[in-house]
Tab-separated table of N, CA and C in Angstrom:
chain	number	residue	atom	x	y	z
A	1	LEU	N	117.386	179.524	110.846
A	1	LEU	CA	118.768	179.941	110.698
A	1	LEU	C	119.685	178.764	110.957
A	2	ASP	N	120.773	178.729	110.271
A	2	ASP	CA	121.796	177.753	110.595
A	2	ASP	C	123.090	178.511	110.837
A	3	THR	N	123.939	177.926	111.621
A	3	THR	CA	125.199	178.585	111.945
A	3	THR	C	126.324	177.597	111.763
A	4	ALA	N	127.458	178.105	111.390
A	4	ALA	CA	128.642	177.258	111.284
A	4	ALA	C	129.818	178.029	111.828
A	5	LYS	N	130.685	177.340	112.493
A	5	LYS	CA	131.920	177.940	112.975
A	5	LYS	C	133.025	177.008	112.544
A	6	CYS	N	133.999	177.550	111.880
A	6	CYS	CA	135.104	176.747	111.376
A	6	CYS	C	136.371	177.275	112.031
A	7	HIS	N	137.187	176.433	112.579
A	7	HIS	CA	138.445	176.896	113.149
A	7	HIS	C	139.530	175.911	112.805
A	8	GLU	N	140.752	176.411	112.824
A	8	GLU	CA	141.863	175.573	112.399
A	8	GLU	C	142.795	175.326	113.570
A	9	SER	N	143.159	174.091	113.741
A	9	SER	CA	144.229	173.746	114.677
A	9	SER	C	145.154	172.841	113.891
A	10	SER	N	144.890	171.564	113.892
A	10	SER	CA	145.685	170.656	113.058
A	10	SER	C	144.890	170.251	111.823
A	11	GLY	N	143.841	170.981	111.552
A	11	GLY	CA	142.996	170.695	110.401
A	11	GLY	C	141.820	171.636	110.446
A	12	ILE	N	140.768	171.310	109.745
A	12	ILE	CA	139.575	172.140	109.771
A	12	ILE	C	138.512	171.410	110.567
A	13	ASN	N	138.044	172.057	111.610
A	13	ASN	CA	136.959	171.515	112.423
A	13	ASN	C	135.769	172.426	112.237
A	14	ALA	N	134.602	171.891	112.314
A	14	ALA	CA	133.411	172.718	112.162
A	14	ALA	C	132.420	172.395	113.266
A	15	GLU	N	131.808	173.431	113.791
A	15	GLU	CA	130.720	173.268	114.732
A	15	GLU	C	129.481	173.780	114.019
A	16	TYR	N	128.392	173.085	114.196
A	16	TYR	CA	127.208	173.390	113.414
A	16	TYR	C	125.983	173.280	114.294
A	17	GLY	N	125.038	174.149	114.071
A	17	GLY	CA	123.797	174.066	114.818
A	17	GLY	C	122.705	174.876	114.165
A	18	TYR	N	121.491	174.667	114.618
A	18	TYR	CA	120.352	175.406	114.102
A	18	TYR	C	119.846	176.348	115.173
A	19	VAL	N	119.299	177.462	114.715
A	19	VAL	CA	118.769	178.482	115.607
A	19	VAL	C	117.295	178.673	115.300
A	20	LYS	N	116.483	178.607	116.348
A	20	LYS	CA	115.034	178.770	116.179
A	20	LYS	C	114.725	180.267	116.065
A	21	PRO	N	114.149	180.684	114.941
A	21	PRO	CA	113.827	182.102	114.778
A	21	PRO	C	112.739	182.560	115.748
A	22	ILE	N	112.664	183.854	115.930
A	22	ILE	CA	111.671	184.425	116.844
A	22	ILE	C	110.263	184.252	116.279
A	23	LEU	N	110.099	184.549	114.994
A	23	LEU	CA	108.792	184.442	114.344
A	23	LEU	C	108.625	183.064	113.713
A	24	PRO	N	107.387	182.597	113.559
A	24	PRO	CA	107.165	181.297	112.916
A	24	PRO	C	107.686	181.306	111.474
A	25	VAL	N	108.222	180.179	111.044
A	25	VAL	CA	108.734	180.037	109.685
A	25	VAL	C	107.579	179.632	108.780
A	26	THR	N	107.352	180.414	107.730
A	26	THR	CA	106.280	180.094	106.788
A	26	THR	C	106.818	179.387	105.549
A	27	ASP	N	108.094	179.579	105.249
A	27	ASP	CA	108.722	178.918	104.111
A	27	ASP	C	110.189	178.688	104.463
A	28	HIS	N	110.583	177.447	104.575
A	28	HIS	CA	111.962	177.132	104.974
A	28	HIS	C	112.963	177.368	103.853
A	29	ARG	N	112.484	177.554	102.620
A	29	ARG	CA	113.348	177.771	101.455
A	29	ARG	C	114.461	176.728	101.421
A	30	THR	N	114.060	175.477	101.604
A	30	THR	CA	114.985	174.352	101.742
A	30	THR	C	115.972	174.256	100.590
A	31	LYS	N	115.517	174.553	99.384
A	31	LYS	CA	116.407	174.469	98.222
A	31	LYS	C	117.652	175.342	98.408
A	32	TRP	N	117.480	176.506	99.008
A	32	TRP	CA	118.594	177.433	99.199
A	32	TRP	C	119.200	177.339	100.584
A	33	SER	N	118.372	177.098	101.591
A	33	SER	CA	118.884	177.098	102.964
A	33	SER	C	119.361	175.730	103.423
A	34	GLY	N	118.794	174.667	102.865
A	34	GLY	CA	119.099	173.324	103.330
A	34	GLY	C	118.355	172.963	104.604
A	35	ILE	N	117.560	173.890	105.115
A	35	ILE	CA	116.858	173.692	106.391
A	35	ILE	C	115.469	173.116	106.141
A	36	LYS	N	115.137	172.114	106.957
A	36	LYS	CA	113.810	171.504	106.916
A	36	LYS	C	113.151	171.704	108.281
A	37	ARG	N	111.839	171.515	108.321
A	37	ARG	CA	111.076	171.703	109.564
A	37	ARG	C	111.696	170.923	110.734
A	38	LYS	N	112.118	169.683	110.478
A	38	LYS	CA	112.664	168.831	111.540
A	38	LYS	C	113.932	169.416	112.166
A	39	HIS	N	114.687	170.219	111.400
A	39	HIS	CA	115.926	170.801	111.928
A	39	HIS	C	115.669	171.817	113.040
A	40	LEU	N	114.499	172.428	113.027
A	40	LEU	CA	114.214	173.482	114.001
A	40	LEU	C	113.508	172.983	115.251
A	41	SER	N	113.148	171.708	115.294
A	41	SER	CA	112.388	171.197	116.445
A	41	SER	C	113.176	171.296	117.748
A	42	ASN	N	114.465	171.020	117.721
A	42	ASN	CA	115.287	171.116	118.933
A	42	ASN	C	116.361	172.200	118.804
A	43	ALA	N	116.087	173.197	117.982
A	43	ALA	CA	117.063	174.253	117.730
A	43	ALA	C	117.242	175.156	118.946
A	44	THR	N	118.412	175.784	119.018
A	44	THR	CA	118.712	176.738	120.088
A	44	THR	C	117.852	177.981	119.909
A	45	PRO	N	117.224	178.478	120.979
A	45	PRO	CA	116.436	179.712	120.866
A	45	PRO	C	117.318	180.876	120.388
A	46	PHE	N	116.732	181.757	119.590
A	46	PHE	CA	117.457	182.856	118.963
A	46	PHE	C	118.247	183.687	119.978
A	47	SER	N	117.597	184.094	121.065
A	47	SER	CA	118.265	184.968	122.047
A	47	SER	C	119.493	184.284	122.669
A	48	GLU	N	119.401	182.991	122.927
A	48	GLU	CA	120.530	182.252	123.496
A	48	GLU	C	121.641	182.086	122.466
A	49	ALA	N	121.264	181.805	121.234
A	49	ALA	CA	122.257	181.628	120.167
A	49	ALA	C	123.046	182.915	119.940
A	50	ILE	N	122.356	184.050	119.943
A	50	ILE	CA	123.026	185.340	119.744
A	50	ILE	C	124.092	185.558	120.814
A	51	LYS	N	123.760	185.281	122.061
A	51	LYS	CA	124.729	185.436	123.150
A	51	LYS	C	125.935	184.527	122.944
A	52	GLN	N	125.677	183.270	122.585
A	52	GLN	CA	126.768	182.311	122.370
A	52	GLN	C	127.664	182.734	121.216
A	53	ILE	N	127.052	183.143	120.112
A	53	ILE	CA	127.815	183.517	118.923
A	53	ILE	C	128.669	184.754	119.193
A	54	LYS	N	128.091	185.768	119.838
A	54	LYS	CA	128.854	186.980	120.142
A	54	LYS	C	130.027	186.675	121.073
A	55	LYS	N	129.812	185.785	122.022
A	55	LYS	CA	130.881	185.405	122.949
A	55	LYS	C	132.019	184.705	122.203
A	56	ILE	N	131.657	183.824	121.276
A	56	ILE	CA	132.660	183.088	120.494
A	56	ILE	C	133.443	184.038	119.585
A	57	LEU	N	132.744	184.966	118.931
A	57	LEU	CA	133.371	185.828	117.925
A	57	LEU	C	134.121	187.023	118.491
A	58	SER	N	133.750	187.470	119.654
A	58	SER	CA	134.316	188.688	120.214
A	58	SER	C	135.847	188.630	120.302
A	59	GLY	N	136.497	189.604	119.654
A	59	GLY	CA	137.956	189.709	119.702
A	59	GLY	C	138.703	188.716	118.825
A	60	LYS	N	137.986	187.960	118.010
A	60	LYS	CA	138.610	186.947	117.155
A	60	LYS	C	138.593	187.400	115.699
A	61	TYR	N	139.516	186.858	114.908
A	61	TYR	CA	139.455	187.044	113.462
A	61	TYR	C	138.259	186.264	112.952
A	62	ILE	N	137.525	186.862	112.036
A	62	ILE	CA	136.334	186.229	111.477
A	62	ILE	C	136.528	186.127	109.964
A	63	ILE	N	136.576	184.910	109.471
A	63	ILE	CA	136.740	184.663	108.047
A	63	ILE	C	135.414	184.145	107.512
A	64	GLY	N	134.948	184.755	106.424
A	64	GLY	CA	133.705	184.316	105.821
A	64	GLY	C	133.484	185.036	104.507
A	65	HIS	N	132.320	184.851	103.948
A	65	HIS	CA	131.996	185.465	102.660
A	65	HIS	C	130.745	186.314	102.789
A	66	ASP	N	130.857	187.584	102.410
A	66	ASP	CA	129.733	188.521	102.408
A	66	ASP	C	129.063	188.564	103.783
A	67	LEU	N	129.829	188.951	104.768
A	67	LEU	CA	129.436	188.830	106.171
A	67	LEU	C	128.510	189.929	106.700
A	68	GLN	N	128.308	191.013	105.950
A	68	GLN	CA	127.556	192.142	106.516
A	68	GLN	C	126.140	191.764	106.938
A	69	ASN	N	125.470	190.873	106.193
A	69	ASN	CA	124.112	190.467	106.587
A	69	ASN	C	124.143	189.636	107.870
A	70	ASP	N	125.149	188.781	107.999
A	70	ASP	CA	125.278	187.982	109.217
A	70	ASP	C	125.478	188.888	110.431
A	71	PHE	N	126.353	189.875	110.284
A	71	PHE	CA	126.608	190.805	111.392
A	71	PHE	C	125.367	191.634	111.709
A	72	SER	N	124.614	191.981	110.692
A	72	SER	CA	123.390	192.759	110.901
A	72	SER	C	122.374	191.967	111.717
A	73	VAL	N	122.169	190.699	111.366
A	73	VAL	CA	121.227	189.845	112.103
A	73	VAL	C	121.667	189.701	113.559
A	74	LEU	N	122.974	189.601	113.756
A	74	LEU	CA	123.513	189.433	115.105
A	74	LEU	C	123.588	190.739	115.881
A	75	ASN	N	123.367	191.862	115.193
A	75	ASN	CA	123.593	193.177	115.787
A	75	ASN	C	124.994	193.216	116.402
A	76	PHE	N	125.949	192.806	115.587
A	76	PHE	CA	127.342	192.632	116.017
A	76	PHE	C	128.229	193.466	115.111
A	77	LYS	N	129.090	194.274	115.707
A	77	LYS	CA	129.980	195.129	114.936
A	77	LYS	C	131.421	194.877	115.347
A	78	PRO	N	132.036	193.843	114.759
A	78	PRO	CA	133.434	193.570	115.104
A	78	PRO	C	134.345	194.651	114.522
A	79	HIS	N	135.505	194.806	115.108
A	79	HIS	CA	136.483	195.763	114.583
A	79	HIS	C	136.844	195.330	113.165
A	80	GLY	N	136.889	196.277	112.259
A	80	GLY	CA	137.137	195.989	110.853
A	80	GLY	C	138.399	195.201	110.575
A	81	CYS	N	139.433	195.400	111.387
A	81	CYS	CA	140.686	194.681	111.138
A	81	CYS	C	140.570	193.200	111.485
A	82	LEU	N	139.504	192.810	112.169
A	82	LEU	CA	139.301	191.403	112.520
A	82	LEU	C	138.423	190.662	111.512
A	83	VAL	N	137.869	191.379	110.539
A	83	VAL	CA	136.969	190.776	109.561
A	83	VAL	C	137.716	190.501	108.268
A	84	LEU	N	137.769	189.252	107.874
A	84	LEU	CA	138.426	188.821	106.649
A	84	LEU	C	137.335	188.272	105.735
A	85	ASP	N	136.735	189.173	104.960
A	85	ASP	CA	135.581	188.853	104.130
A	85	ASP	C	136.043	188.557	102.711
A	86	THR	N	135.881	187.315	102.288
A	86	THR	CA	136.350	186.905	100.966
A	86	THR	C	135.592	187.613	99.839
A	87	ALA	N	134.413	188.122	100.102
A	87	ALA	CA	133.656	188.854	99.082
A	87	ALA	C	134.310	190.192	98.767
A	88	LYS	N	135.080	190.727	99.695
A	88	LYS	CA	135.693	192.042	99.527
A	88	LYS	C	137.166	191.986	99.146
A	89	CYS	N	137.717	190.803	99.036
A	89	CYS	CA	139.156	190.655	98.823
A	89	CYS	C	139.537	190.772	97.348
A	90	HIS	N	140.260	191.822	97.022
A	90	HIS	CA	140.705	192.044	95.639
A	90	HIS	C	141.713	190.989	95.194
A	91	ALA	N	142.508	190.481	96.108
A	91	ALA	CA	143.493	189.452	95.751
A	91	ALA	C	142.796	188.199	95.219
A	92	LEU	N	141.655	187.851	95.792
A	92	LEU	CA	140.898	186.687	95.323
A	92	LEU	C	140.313	186.951	93.936
A	93	ARG	N	139.798	188.152	93.734
A	93	ARG	CA	139.245	188.487	92.420
A	93	ARG	C	140.342	188.435	91.357
A	94	HIS	N	141.493	188.956	91.709
A	94	HIS	CA	142.628	188.948	90.780
A	94	HIS	C	143.041	187.511	90.448
A	95	LEU	N	143.175	186.690	91.484
A	95	LEU	CA	143.578	185.296	91.300
A	95	LEU	C	142.560	184.522	90.460
A	96	ALA	N	141.286	184.860	90.613
A	96	ALA	CA	140.223	184.192	89.865
A	96	ALA	C	140.071	184.757	88.449
A	97	GLY	N	140.777	185.856	88.165
A	97	GLY	CA	140.665	186.483	86.848
A	97	GLY	C	139.354	187.219	86.661
A	98	LEU	N	138.801	187.731	87.752
A	98	LEU	CA	137.524	188.443	87.709
A	98	LEU	C	137.758	189.940	87.866
A	99	PRO	N	136.871	190.755	87.333
A	99	PRO	CA	137.027	192.211	87.479
A	99	PRO	C	137.002	192.628	88.949
A	100	VAL	N	137.842	193.591	89.286
A	100	VAL	CA	137.925	194.057	90.672
A	100	VAL	C	136.600	194.675	91.113
A	101	ALA	N	135.889	195.306	90.193
A	101	ALA	CA	134.621	195.960	90.538
A	101	ALA	C	133.488	194.959	90.777
A	102	GLN	N	133.660	193.729	90.361
A	102	GLN	CA	132.626	192.698	90.520
A	102	GLN	C	132.759	192.047	91.882
A	103	ARG	N	131.648	191.870	92.578
A	103	ARG	CA	131.653	191.157	93.853
A	103	ARG	C	131.193	189.733	93.584
A	104	PRO	N	132.146	188.801	93.438
A	104	PRO	CA	131.783	187.436	93.045
A	104	PRO	C	131.172	186.625	94.182
A	105	SER	N	130.401	185.644	93.790
A	105	SER	CA	129.807	184.737	94.769
A	105	SER	C	130.881	183.800	95.318
A	106	LEU	N	130.601	183.214	96.458
A	106	LEU	CA	131.505	182.234	97.052
A	106	LEU	C	131.651	181.041	96.120
A	107	LYS	N	130.563	180.631	95.495
A	107	LYS	CA	130.580	179.514	94.553
A	107	LYS	C	131.531	179.796	93.391
A	108	LYS	N	131.451	180.991	92.834
A	108	LYS	CA	132.295	181.355	91.700
A	108	LYS	C	133.765	181.408	92.111
A	109	LEU	N	134.078	182.048	93.224
A	109	LEU	CA	135.466	182.124	93.693
A	109	LEU	C	136.036	180.739	93.966
A	110	THR	N	135.255	179.906	94.631
A	110	THR	CA	135.712	178.558	94.975
A	110	THR	C	135.955	177.731	93.714
A	111	GLY	N	135.088	177.879	92.730
A	111	GLY	CA	135.267	177.158	91.471
A	111	GLY	C	136.501	177.611	90.715
A	112	HIS	N	136.675	178.934	90.593
A	112	HIS	CA	137.805	179.481	89.832
A	112	HIS	C	139.149	179.232	90.509
A	113	ILE	N	139.203	179.409	91.818
A	113	ILE	CA	140.486	179.357	92.524
A	113	ILE	C	140.824	177.965	93.030
A	114	LEU	N	139.853	177.294	93.618
A	114	LEU	CA	140.117	175.991	94.235
A	114	LEU	C	139.727	174.821	93.338
A	115	GLY	N	139.007	175.116	92.254
A	115	GLY	CA	138.565	174.049	91.355
A	115	GLY	C	137.542	173.135	91.998
A	116	LYS	N	136.788	173.656	92.959
A	116	LYS	CA	135.774	172.854	93.660
A	116	LYS	C	134.389	173.412	93.373
A	117	ASP	N	133.434	172.512	93.257
A	117	ASP	CA	132.048	172.905	93.060
A	117	ASP	C	131.328	172.810	94.396
A	118	ILE	N	130.863	173.957	94.891
A	118	ILE	CA	130.111	173.972	96.154
A	118	ILE	C	128.686	174.412	95.862
A	119	GLN	N	127.822	174.236	96.834
A	119	GLN	CA	126.426	174.665	96.756
A	119	GLN	C	125.734	174.085	95.516
A	120	SER	N	126.056	172.832	95.201
A	120	SER	CA	125.488	172.231	93.995
A	120	SER	C	124.058	171.735	94.185
A	121	SER	N	123.673	171.389	95.405
A	121	SER	CA	122.282	170.978	95.627
A	121	SER	C	121.608	172.006	96.524
A	122	SER	N	121.836	171.933	97.809
A	122	SER	CA	121.271	172.941	98.707
A	122	SER	C	122.413	173.597	99.478
A	123	HIS	N	122.087	174.662	100.156
A	123	HIS	CA	123.076	175.437	100.887
A	123	HIS	C	123.532	174.701	102.139
A	124	CYS	N	124.809	174.765	102.431
A	124	CYS	CA	125.359	174.186	103.658
A	124	CYS	C	126.356	175.184	104.226
A	125	SER	N	126.052	175.727	105.387
A	125	SER	CA	126.920	176.755	105.962
A	125	SER	C	128.288	176.204	106.364
A	126	VAL	N	128.375	174.918	106.682
A	126	VAL	CA	129.676	174.319	107.006
A	126	VAL	C	130.539	174.288	105.746
A	127	GLU	N	129.953	173.890	104.624
A	127	GLU	CA	130.672	173.879	103.346
A	127	GLU	C	131.131	175.297	102.994
A	128	ASP	N	130.269	176.289	103.208
A	128	ASP	CA	130.623	177.683	102.937
A	128	ASP	C	131.766	178.152	103.835
A	129	ALA	N	131.705	177.804	105.112
A	129	ALA	CA	132.761	178.203	106.052
A	129	ALA	C	134.100	177.592	105.657
A	130	ARG	N	134.092	176.342	105.276
A	130	ARG	CA	135.324	175.678	104.842
A	130	ARG	C	135.877	176.317	103.572
A	131	ALA	N	134.983	176.613	102.621
A	131	ALA	CA	135.409	177.225	101.360
A	131	ALA	C	136.027	178.598	101.620
A	132	ALA	N	135.402	179.401	102.459
A	132	ALA	CA	135.931	180.736	102.776
A	132	ALA	C	137.312	180.628	103.433
A	133	LEU	N	137.478	179.677	104.326
A	133	LEU	CA	138.772	179.481	104.976
A	133	LEU	C	139.839	179.053	103.967
A	134	MET	N	139.491	178.151	103.067
A	134	MET	CA	140.464	177.713	102.045
A	134	MET	C	140.811	178.854	101.086
A	135	LEU	N	139.839	179.696	100.751
A	135	LEU	CA	140.111	180.851	99.897
A	135	LEU	C	141.044	181.828	100.605
A	136	TYR	N	140.775	182.076	101.879
A	136	TYR	CA	141.657	182.955	102.654
A	136	TYR	C	143.095	182.419	102.638
A	137	LYS	N	143.243	181.122	102.856
A	137	LYS	CA	144.577	180.515	102.875
A	137	LYS	C	145.282	180.673	101.528
A	138	ALA	N	144.513	180.682	100.441
A	138	ALA	CA	145.092	180.795	99.104
A	138	ALA	C	145.765	182.145	98.872
A	139	VAL	N	145.335	183.175	99.611
A	139	VAL	CA	145.886	184.516	99.386
A	139	VAL	C	146.326	185.212	100.674
A	140	LYS	N	146.478	184.470	101.754
A	140	LYS	CA	146.713	185.124	103.049
A	140	LYS	C	147.940	186.026	103.070
A	141	ASP	N	148.977	185.685	102.319
A	141	ASP	CA	150.177	186.521	102.317
A	141	ASP	C	149.949	187.865	101.626
A	142	ASN	N	148.989	187.932	100.731
A	142	ASN	CA	148.688	189.173	100.014
A	142	ASN	C	147.361	189.792	100.443
A	143	TRP	N	146.772	189.273	101.501
A	143	TRP	CA	145.424	189.688	101.890
A	143	TRP	C	145.309	191.197	102.070
A	144	HIS	N	146.100	191.777	102.948
A	144	HIS	CA	145.923	193.189	103.296
A	144	HIS	C	146.311	194.130	102.173
A	145	SER	N	147.312	193.791	101.400
A	145	SER	CA	147.714	194.699	100.335
A	145	SER	C	146.667	194.771	99.235
A	146	LYS	N	145.923	193.695	99.014
A	146	LYS	CA	144.915	193.692	97.958
A	146	LYS	C	143.539	194.093	98.479
A	147	VAL	N	143.234	193.804	99.738
A	147	VAL	CA	141.939	194.189	100.293
A	147	VAL	C	141.909	195.686	100.504
A	148	ASN	N	142.969	196.213	101.081
A	148	ASN	CA	143.049	197.639	101.366
A	148	ASN	C	144.404	198.155	100.902
A	149	PRO	N	144.479	198.707	99.691
A	149	PRO	CA	145.767	199.150	99.173
A	149	PRO	C	146.419	200.232	100.026
A	150	TYR	N	145.640	200.928	100.853
A	150	TYR	CA	146.204	201.977	101.699
A	150	TYR	C	147.124	201.411	102.782
A	151	LEU	N	147.003	200.102	103.049
A	151	LEU	CA	147.876	199.475	104.038
A	151	LEU	C	149.214	199.054	103.437
A	152	ASN	N	149.347	199.175	102.152
A	152	ASN	CA	150.563	198.781	101.454
A	152	ASN	C	151.487	199.991	101.342
A	153	ASP	N	152.724	199.875	101.818
A	153	ASP	CA	153.674	200.995	101.781
A	153	ASP	C	153.904	201.518	100.375
A	154	SER	N	153.847	200.637	99.378
A	154	SER	CA	154.100	201.086	98.012
A	154	SER	C	153.038	202.079	97.539
A	155	TYR	N	151.846	202.030	98.106
A	155	TYR	CA	150.796	202.983	97.735
A	155	TYR	C	151.229	204.407	98.105
A	156	TRP	N	151.887	204.529	99.242
A	156	TRP	CA	152.279	205.839	99.766
A	156	TRP	C	153.688	206.232	99.349
A	157	ASN	N	154.331	205.420	98.533
A	157	ASN	CA	155.714	205.655	98.118
A	157	ASN	C	156.652	205.834	99.313
A	158	VAL	N	156.458	205.005	100.292
A	158	VAL	CA	157.306	205.037	101.487
A	158	VAL	C	158.580	204.265	101.168
A	159	PRO	N	159.732	204.907	101.367
A	159	PRO	CA	160.984	204.166	101.091
A	159	PRO	C	161.136	202.990	102.036
A	160	THR	N	161.602	201.907	101.489
A	160	THR	CA	161.828	200.726	102.325
A	160	THR	C	163.155	200.869	103.029
A	161	THR	N	163.210	200.368	104.236
A	161	THR	CA	164.445	200.417	105.013
A	161	THR	C	165.168	199.100	104.847
A	162	THR	N	166.461	199.179	104.754
A	162	THR	CA	167.248	197.953	104.603
A	162	THR	C	168.216	197.790	105.734
């Protein structure tokens, strides 16, 4: 497993590390994961990594792409209002000119919206974290109205106050 944490202060910073799985690895799937045997030799044990990750994420906004599998592995259930998943954002699909019913890949969204090619050789979770953050920034003002139309007053025909 690899982990990435991206946070913004005066720029984009990333923290990166490897996590040693509980069971022996029989195929590192390097082409897709980017992980090689040498990366796991000094990796953080799984149980310790889970504690660290949950401590870091607890009560924070979490921006990423297609996060449900990550949360499942972590056995972590953050409050839905704290999860900003670019895979579920209708505003991004609209901006990319993709059908709302289609769940696009991070690579496709990043290419269409940011004009950047990611994941061209092997997978890098830091690159993915940065791409998800940049995609969020591209639509942050319209995030909630397009992700969940029920949060938009116009859906309920609520008169605006002046």
